[in-house]
PDB file of C-alpha atoms in Angstrom:
ATOM      1  CA  MET A  10      57.159 111.982 112.078  1.00 47.00           C
ATOM      2  CA  ALA A  11      60.845 111.985 111.192  1.00 52.00           C
ATOM      3  CA  SER A  12      62.759 114.959 112.517  1.00 53.00           C
ATOM      4  CA  LYS A  13      64.409 117.207 109.968  1.00 58.00           C
ATOM      5  CA  ARG A  14      68.160 117.565 110.029  1.00 61.00           C
ATOM      6  CA  LYS A  15      69.204 120.942 111.373  1.00 63.00           C
ATOM      7  CA  SER A  16      70.663 123.196 108.690  1.00 65.00           C
ATOM      8  CA  PRO A  17      74.264 124.269 109.309  1.00 69.00           C
ATOM      9  CA  GLU A  18      74.734 127.810 110.496  1.00 76.00           C
ATOM     10  CA  PRO A  19      76.028 130.170 107.804  1.00 80.00           C
ATOM     11  CA  ALA A  20      79.728 130.960 107.925  1.00 78.00           C
ATOM     12  CA  VAL A  21      80.425 134.480 109.109  1.00 78.00           C
ATOM     13  CA  HIS A  22      84.136 134.232 109.809  1.00 87.00           C
ATOM     14  CA  ILE A  23      85.941 133.168 106.630  1.00 92.00           C
ATOM     15  CA  ALA A  24      89.616 132.847 105.734  1.00 95.00           C
ATOM     16  CA  GLU A  25      91.233 131.488 102.574  1.00 96.00           C
ATOM     17  CA  TRP A  26      94.733 130.277 101.756  1.00 96.00           C
ATOM     18  CA  SER A  27      95.877 129.796  98.164  1.00 95.00           C
ATOM     19  CA  LEU A  28      98.219 126.838  97.875  1.00 95.00           C
ATOM     20  CA  PRO A  29     101.332 127.257  95.693  1.00 94.00           C
ATOM     21  CA  THR A  30     101.728 125.020  92.651  1.00 93.00           C
ATOM     22  CA  ALA A  31     104.997 123.788  94.158  1.00 93.00           C
ATOM     23  CA  ALA A  32     102.871 122.276  96.942  1.00 95.00           C
ATOM     24  CA  THR A  33      99.935 120.862  94.962  1.00 95.00           C
ATOM     25  CA  LEU A  34     101.865 119.969  91.764  1.00 95.00           C
ATOM     26  CA  GLY A  35      98.599 120.482  89.912  1.00 93.00           C
ATOM     27  CA  SER A  36      96.881 117.593  91.691  1.00 95.00           C
ATOM     28  CA  ALA A  37      93.414 117.789  93.249  1.00 94.00           C
ATOM     29  CA  VAL A  38      94.250 114.667  95.263  1.00 96.00           C
ATOM     30  CA  ARG A  39      97.374 116.350  96.620  1.00 96.00           C
ATOM     31  CA  THR A  40      95.370 119.498  97.439  1.00 96.00           C
ATOM     32  CA  LYS A  41      92.861 117.433  99.414  1.00 95.00           C
ATOM     33  CA  GLY A  42      95.740 115.646 101.129  1.00 95.00           C
ATOM     34  CA  ILE A  43      97.125 118.983 102.314  1.00 96.00           C
ATOM     35  CA  MET A  44      93.669 119.943 103.586  1.00 96.00           C
ATOM     36  CA  LEU A  45      93.429 116.681 105.557  1.00 95.00           C
ATOM     37  CA  GLU A  46      96.906 117.321 106.949  1.00 95.00           C
ATOM     38  CA  MET A  47      95.774 120.759 108.154  1.00 96.00           C
ATOM     39  CA  ARG A  48      92.558 119.333 109.606  1.00 95.00           C
ATOM     40  CA  ALA A  49      94.627 116.898 111.656  1.00 93.00           C
ATOM     41  CA  LYS A  50      96.351 119.883 113.292  1.00 95.00           C
ATOM     42  CA  LEU A  51      93.035 121.335 114.493  1.00 95.00           C
ATOM     43  CA  PRO A  52      90.927 120.302 117.498  1.00 94.00           C
ATOM     44  CA  THR A  53      88.468 117.556 116.539  1.00 92.00           C
ATOM     45  CA  MET A  54      85.386 119.786 116.868  1.00 92.00           C
ATOM     46  CA  LEU A  55      86.834 122.407 114.505  1.00 93.00           C
ATOM     47  CA  ARG A  56      88.004 120.134 111.688  1.00 94.00           C
ATOM     48  CA  LYS A  57      84.661 120.178 109.862  1.00 93.00           C
ATOM     49  CA  PHE A  58      84.986 123.939 109.354  1.00 95.00           C
ATOM     50  CA  LEU A  59      88.026 123.560 107.084  1.00 96.00           C
ATOM     51  CA  ASP A  60      87.274 122.691 103.472  1.00 95.00           C
ATOM     52  CA  VAL A  61      88.963 122.824 100.096  1.00 93.00           C
ATOM     53  CA  ARG A  62      88.295 124.016  96.591  1.00 90.00           C
ATOM     54  CA  PRO A  63      90.725 123.907  93.636  1.00 90.00           C
ATOM     55  CA  GLY A  64      94.049 125.203  94.920  1.00 90.00           C
ATOM     56  CA  THR A  65      92.565 126.852  98.011  1.00 94.00           C
ATOM     57  CA  LEU A  66      91.877 126.008 101.653  1.00 96.00           C
ATOM     58  CA  ILE A  67      88.798 127.642 103.180  1.00 96.00           C
ATOM     59  CA  LEU A  68      88.040 128.047 106.872  1.00 96.00           C
ATOM     60  CA  GLY A  69      84.475 129.143 107.607  1.00 94.00           C
ATOM     61  CA  MET A  70      82.855 129.388 111.045  1.00 93.00           C
ATOM     62  CA  PRO A  71      79.484 130.716 112.204  1.00 91.00           C
ATOM     63  CA  GLU A  72      78.922 133.651 114.508  1.00 89.00           C
ATOM     64  CA  GLY A  73      79.955 133.114 118.101  1.00 86.00           C
ATOM     65  CA  HIS A  74      83.174 131.247 117.254  1.00 87.00           C
ATOM     66  CA  GLU A  75      85.503 134.228 117.118  1.00 91.00           C
ATOM     67  CA  GLN A  76      88.153 132.815 119.453  1.00 93.00           C
ATOM     68  CA  GLU A  77      88.111 129.347 117.870  1.00 93.00           C
ATOM     69  CA  PHE A  78      88.359 130.956 114.428  1.00 94.00           C
ATOM     70  CA  ALA A  79      91.371 133.020 115.459  1.00 95.00           C
ATOM     71  CA  ARG A  80      93.167 130.014 116.974  1.00 95.00           C
ATOM     72  CA  ALA A  81      92.377 127.769 114.009  1.00 95.00           C
ATOM     73  CA  SER A  82      93.545 130.419 111.535  1.00 96.00           C
ATOM     74  CA  GLU A  83      96.814 130.824 113.412  1.00 96.00           C
ATOM     75  CA  THR A  84      97.349 127.045 113.469  1.00 96.00           C
ATOM     76  CA  ILE A  85      96.751 126.738 109.725  1.00 96.00           C
ATOM     77  CA  GLU A  86      98.978 129.731 108.933  1.00 95.00           C
ATOM     78  CA  ARG A  87     101.806 128.259 110.997  1.00 96.00           C
ATOM     79  CA  ASN A  88     101.572 124.777 109.503  1.00 96.00           C
ATOM     80  CA  LEU A  89     101.341 125.979 105.903  1.00 96.00           C
ATOM     81  CA  VAL A  90     104.866 127.384 106.148  1.00 95.00           C
ATOM     82  CA  GLY A  91     107.050 125.098 104.020  1.00 94.00           C
ATOM     83  CA  ILE A  92     104.040 123.011 102.946  1.00 95.00           C
ATOM     84  CA  GLU A  93     105.688 122.366  99.561  1.00 95.00           C
ATOM     85  CA  LYS A  94     108.105 120.056 101.424  1.00 95.00           C
ATOM     86  CA  LEU A  95     105.315 117.862 102.821  1.00 95.00           C
ATOM     87  CA  ALA A  96     106.021 114.259 101.826  1.00 96.00           C
ATOM     88  CA  ILE A  97     103.849 112.875  99.034  1.00 96.00           C
ATOM     89  CA  ILE A  98     101.799 109.760  99.821  1.00 96.00           C
ATOM     90  CA  PRO A  99     100.978 106.912  97.367  1.00 96.00           C
ATOM     91  CA  ARG A 100      97.552 108.047  96.134  1.00 96.00           C
ATOM     92  CA  GLU A 101      98.937 111.551  95.574  1.00 97.00           C
ATOM     93  CA  ILE A 102     101.945 110.471  93.517  1.00 97.00           C
ATOM     94  CA  GLN A 103      99.698 108.286  91.364  1.00 97.00           C
ATOM     95  CA  ASP A 104      97.517 111.297  90.584  1.00 97.00           C
ATOM     96  CA  ILE A 105     100.436 113.691  90.059  1.00 97.00           C
ATOM     97  CA  LEU A 106     102.330 111.378  87.681  1.00 96.00           C
ATOM     98  CA  THR A 107      99.194 109.719  86.237  1.00 96.00           C
ATOM     99  CA  ILE A 108     100.496 106.236  87.008  1.00 96.00           C
ATOM    100  CA  THR A 109      98.794 103.026  88.107  1.00 96.00           C
ATOM    101  CA  THR A 110      99.205 101.207  91.396  1.00 96.00           C
ATOM    102  CA  SER A 111     101.092  98.368  89.667  1.00 95.00           C
ATOM    103  CA  GLU A 112     103.485 100.853  88.036  1.00 96.00           C
ATOM    104  CA  ARG A 113     104.125 102.503  91.384  1.00 96.00           C
ATOM    105  CA  HIS A 114     104.888  99.140  93.011  1.00 96.00           C
ATOM    106  CA  ARG A 115     107.106  97.995  90.122  1.00 96.00           C
ATOM    107  CA  TRP A 116     109.130 101.209  89.861  1.00 96.00           C
ATOM    108  CA  LEU A 117     109.484 101.444  93.625  1.00 95.00           C
ATOM    109  CA  LYS A 118     110.727  97.854  93.789  1.00 95.00           C
ATOM    110  CA  ASP A 119     113.364  98.264  91.054  1.00 93.00           C
ATOM    111  CA  GLY A 120     114.560 101.627  92.396  1.00 94.00           C
ATOM    112  CA  ARG A 121     113.425 103.909  89.595  1.00 95.00           C
ATOM    113  CA  LEU A 122     110.934 105.541  91.957  1.00 95.00           C
ATOM    114  CA  PRO A 123     113.015 106.509  95.007  1.00 95.00           C
ATOM    115  CA  SER A 124     111.362 106.323  98.411  1.00 95.00           C
ATOM    116  CA  ALA A 125     111.823 109.120 100.940  1.00 94.00           C
ATOM    117  CA  GLY A 126     111.061 106.727 103.787  1.00 94.00           C
ATOM    118  CA  THR A 127     107.930 105.205 105.264  1.00 94.00           C
ATOM    119  CA  ARG A 128     104.978 106.465 107.245  1.00 91.00           C
ATOM    120  CA  THR A 129     102.720 104.508 109.593  1.00 89.00           C
ATOM    121  CA  VAL A 130      99.131 105.571 110.251  1.00 85.00           C
ATOM    122  CA  LYS A 131      96.203 104.098 112.121  1.00 80.00           C
ATOM    123  CA  LEU A 132      93.134 103.430 110.002  1.00 74.00           C
ATOM    124  CA  HIS A 133      90.122 105.481 111.039  1.00 71.00           C
ATOM    125  CA  GLY A 134      87.912 103.535 113.421  1.00 69.00           C
ATOM    126  CA  ARG A 135      90.210 100.507 113.422  1.00 70.00           C
ATOM    127  CA  ALA A 136      92.997  99.203 115.614  1.00 71.00           C
ATOM    128  CA  ARG A 137      95.115  98.124 112.646  1.00 82.00           C
ATOM    129  CA  LYS A 138      97.943 100.323 111.397  1.00 86.00           C
ATOM    130  CA  ILE A 139      99.365 100.471 107.885  1.00 89.00           C
ATOM    131  CA  THR A 140     102.838 101.458 106.714  1.00 92.00           C
ATOM    132  CA  PHE A 141     103.525 102.893 103.269  1.00 93.00           C
ATOM    133  CA  HIS A 142     106.298 104.645 101.352  1.00 95.00           C
ATOM    134  CA  VAL A 143     106.320 108.418 100.937  1.00 96.00           C
ATOM    135  CA  PHE A 144     108.088 110.493  98.294  1.00 97.00           C
ATOM    136  CA  GLU A 145     110.133 113.683  98.125  1.00 96.00           C
ATOM    137  CA  PRO A 146     108.112 116.470  96.403  1.00 95.00           C
ATOM    138  CA  LYS A 147     111.114 117.925  94.521  1.00 95.00           C
ATOM    139  CA  VAL A 148     112.036 114.498  93.141  1.00 95.00           C
ATOM    140  CA  VAL A 149     108.451 113.907  92.022  1.00 95.00           C
ATOM    141  CA  GLU A 150     108.311 117.360  90.412  1.00 95.00           C
ATOM    142  CA  ASP A 151     111.492 116.618  88.432  1.00 95.00           C
ATOM    143  CA  MET A 152     110.025 113.304  87.255  1.00 95.00           C
ATOM    144  CA  LEU A 153     106.886 115.105  86.136  1.00 94.00           C
ATOM    145  CA  ASN A 154     108.811 117.793  84.257  1.00 94.00           C
ATOM    146  CA  ASP A 155     111.107 115.242  82.563  1.00 94.00           C
ATOM    147  CA  ASP A 156     108.198 112.902  81.742  1.00 94.00           C
ATOM    148  CA  LYS A 157     110.124 109.973  83.200  1.00 93.00           C
ATOM    149  CA  MET A 158     106.958 107.877  83.181  1.00 93.00           C
ATOM    150  CA  SER A 159     106.890 107.624  79.361  1.00 94.00           C
ATOM    151  CA  GLU A 160     110.549 106.597  79.317  1.00 94.00           C
ATOM    152  CA  TRP A 161     109.979 103.937  81.980  1.00 95.00           C
ATOM    153  CA  ARG A 162     106.931 102.550  80.192  1.00 95.00           C
ATOM    154  CA  GLU A 163     109.003 102.076  77.027  1.00 94.00           C
ATOM    155  CA  GLN A 164     111.668 100.307  79.082  1.00 93.00           C
ATOM    156  CA  ASP A 165     108.995  98.062  80.583  1.00 92.00           C
ATOM    157  CA  LYS A 166     107.688  97.147  77.117  1.00 92.00           C
ATOM    158  CA  LEU A 167     111.176  96.121  75.975  1.00 93.00           C
ATOM    159  CA  THR A 168     111.748  94.161  79.178  1.00 90.00           C
ATOM    160  CA  ALA A 169     108.401  92.380  78.843  1.00 89.00           C
ATOM    161  CA  ALA A 170     109.161  91.465  75.212  1.00 92.00           C
ATOM    162  CA  GLU A 171     112.590  90.115  76.179  1.00 91.00           C
ATOM    163  CA  ASN A 172     111.069  88.125  79.040  1.00 88.00           C
ATOM    164  CA  ARG A 173     108.550  86.582  76.640  1.00 90.00           C
ATOM    165  CA  ARG A 174     111.358  85.588  74.241  1.00 89.00           C
ATOM    166  CA  GLN A 175     113.370  84.022  77.048  1.00 88.00           C
ATOM    167  CA  ALA A 176     110.320  82.169  78.360  1.00 88.00           C
ATOM    168  CA  ALA A 177     109.569  80.807  74.877  1.00 88.00           C
ATOM    169  CA  TRP A 178     113.195  79.687  74.489  1.00 88.00           C
ATOM    170  CA  LYS A 179     113.124  77.930  77.870  1.00 85.00           C
ATOM    171  CA  ARG A 180     109.898  76.137  76.948  1.00 85.00           C
ATOM    172  CA  ARG A 181     111.490  74.976  73.691  1.00 84.00           C
ATOM    173  CA  LEU A 182     114.583  73.681  75.494  1.00 84.00           C
ATOM    174  CA  ALA A 183     112.371  71.886  78.010  1.00 83.00           C
ATOM    175  CA  ARG A 184     110.431  70.180  75.221  1.00 84.00           C
ATOM    176  CA  GLU A 185     113.639  69.110  73.490  1.00 80.00           C
ATOM    177  CA  GLU A 186     115.097  67.837  76.758  1.00 80.00           C
ATOM    178  CA  LYS A 187     111.927  65.876  77.433  1.00 82.00           C
ATOM    179  CA  ALA A 188     112.088  64.282  73.974  1.00 78.00           C
ATOM    180  CA  LYS A 189     115.719  63.133  74.321  1.00 70.00           C
ATOM    181  CA  PRO A 190     115.171  59.910  76.376  1.00 62.00           C
ATOM    182  CA  SER A 191     112.772  58.390  73.826  1.00 58.00           C
ATOM    183  CA  GLU A 192     115.132  59.212  70.959  1.00 55.00           C
ATOM    184  CA  THR A 193     118.050  57.660  72.854  1.00 56.00           C
ATOM    185  CA  LEU A 194     115.982  54.532  73.470  1.00 55.00           C
ATOM    186  CA  LYS A 195     115.183  54.281  69.754  1.00 58.00           C
ATOM    187  CA  ASP A 196     118.872  54.619  68.884  1.00 59.00           C
ATOM    188  CA  THR A 197     119.776  51.872  71.391  1.00 59.00           C
ATOM    189  CA  LYS A 198     117.170  49.479  69.979  1.00 58.00           C
ATOM    190  CA  ALA A 199     118.348  50.174  66.451  1.00 57.00           C
ATOM    191  CA  ALA A 200     121.947  49.466  67.464  1.00 58.00           C
ATOM    192  CA  LYS A 201     120.925  46.145  69.029  1.00 57.00           C
ATOM    193  CA  LEU A 202     119.016  45.087  65.916  1.00 54.00           C
ATOM    194  CA  ALA A 203     121.995  45.996  63.761  1.00 57.00           C
ATOM    195  CA  GLY A 204     124.165  43.817  66.001  1.00 55.00           C
ATOM    196  CA  TRP A 205     121.864  40.803  65.586  1.00 50.00           C
ATOM    197  CA  ALA A 206     121.908  41.218  61.831  1.00 57.00           C
ATOM    198  CA  GLU A 207     125.697  41.211  61.869  1.00 57.00           C
ATOM    199  CA  PHE A 208     125.752  38.051  64.002  1.00 51.00           C
ATOM    200  CA  GLU A 209     123.428  36.349  61.539  1.00 55.00           C
ATOM    201  CA  ARG A 210     125.584  37.305  58.554  1.00 58.00           C
ATOM    202  CA  GLU A 211     128.647  35.856  60.226  1.00 55.00           C
ATOM    203  CA  GLY A 212     126.774  32.633  60.955  1.00 55.00           C
ATOM    204  CA  LEU A 213     127.274  33.009  64.676  1.00 47.00           C
ATOM    205  CA  LEU A 214     123.635  32.265  65.398  1.00 46.00           C
ATOM    206  CA  ARG A 215     123.667  28.818  63.716  1.00 52.00           C
TER     207      ARG A 215
END
């Protein structure tokens, strides 16, 4: 008979921290990212006790964990100071600005989306590390307020249309260039035939 999974003990010690809008920028993905950042500051065995709900971090521990609860609460309190300055990672900026991965890559490459540096992390359970760009929260907030994304999308449409026109023009030039040798050959043959006709009129072929 399969053993039943033990039900988690009810939380007796509970603490909550409301996150400022300046930190979350209205993003559930960003809120979860802050929660994961706080979990990383806690001892491994205590991380599961920290959870998140819209705009709020919740620490809940069962009876008998008074000391761990106090230490974890103090750690979270300390690390939440200045949390609005925590660098924004790729999946967070995409959610905050409602942009696609390709838009993020394109705007980062051409400089419209300024990078605040890079961050390297080790993938969970793997030896491989990945490096990615991070972004300054205040810069991202200004972009959001100014709706820069709509402006950039219009620019991209104009650029794409111009690129299509240039590509079509290049294809046309290539076709014309390719057709030139055969036309030149025809002109040469015609000139030779005209020369023979002139010789014949002058009686030089008799």
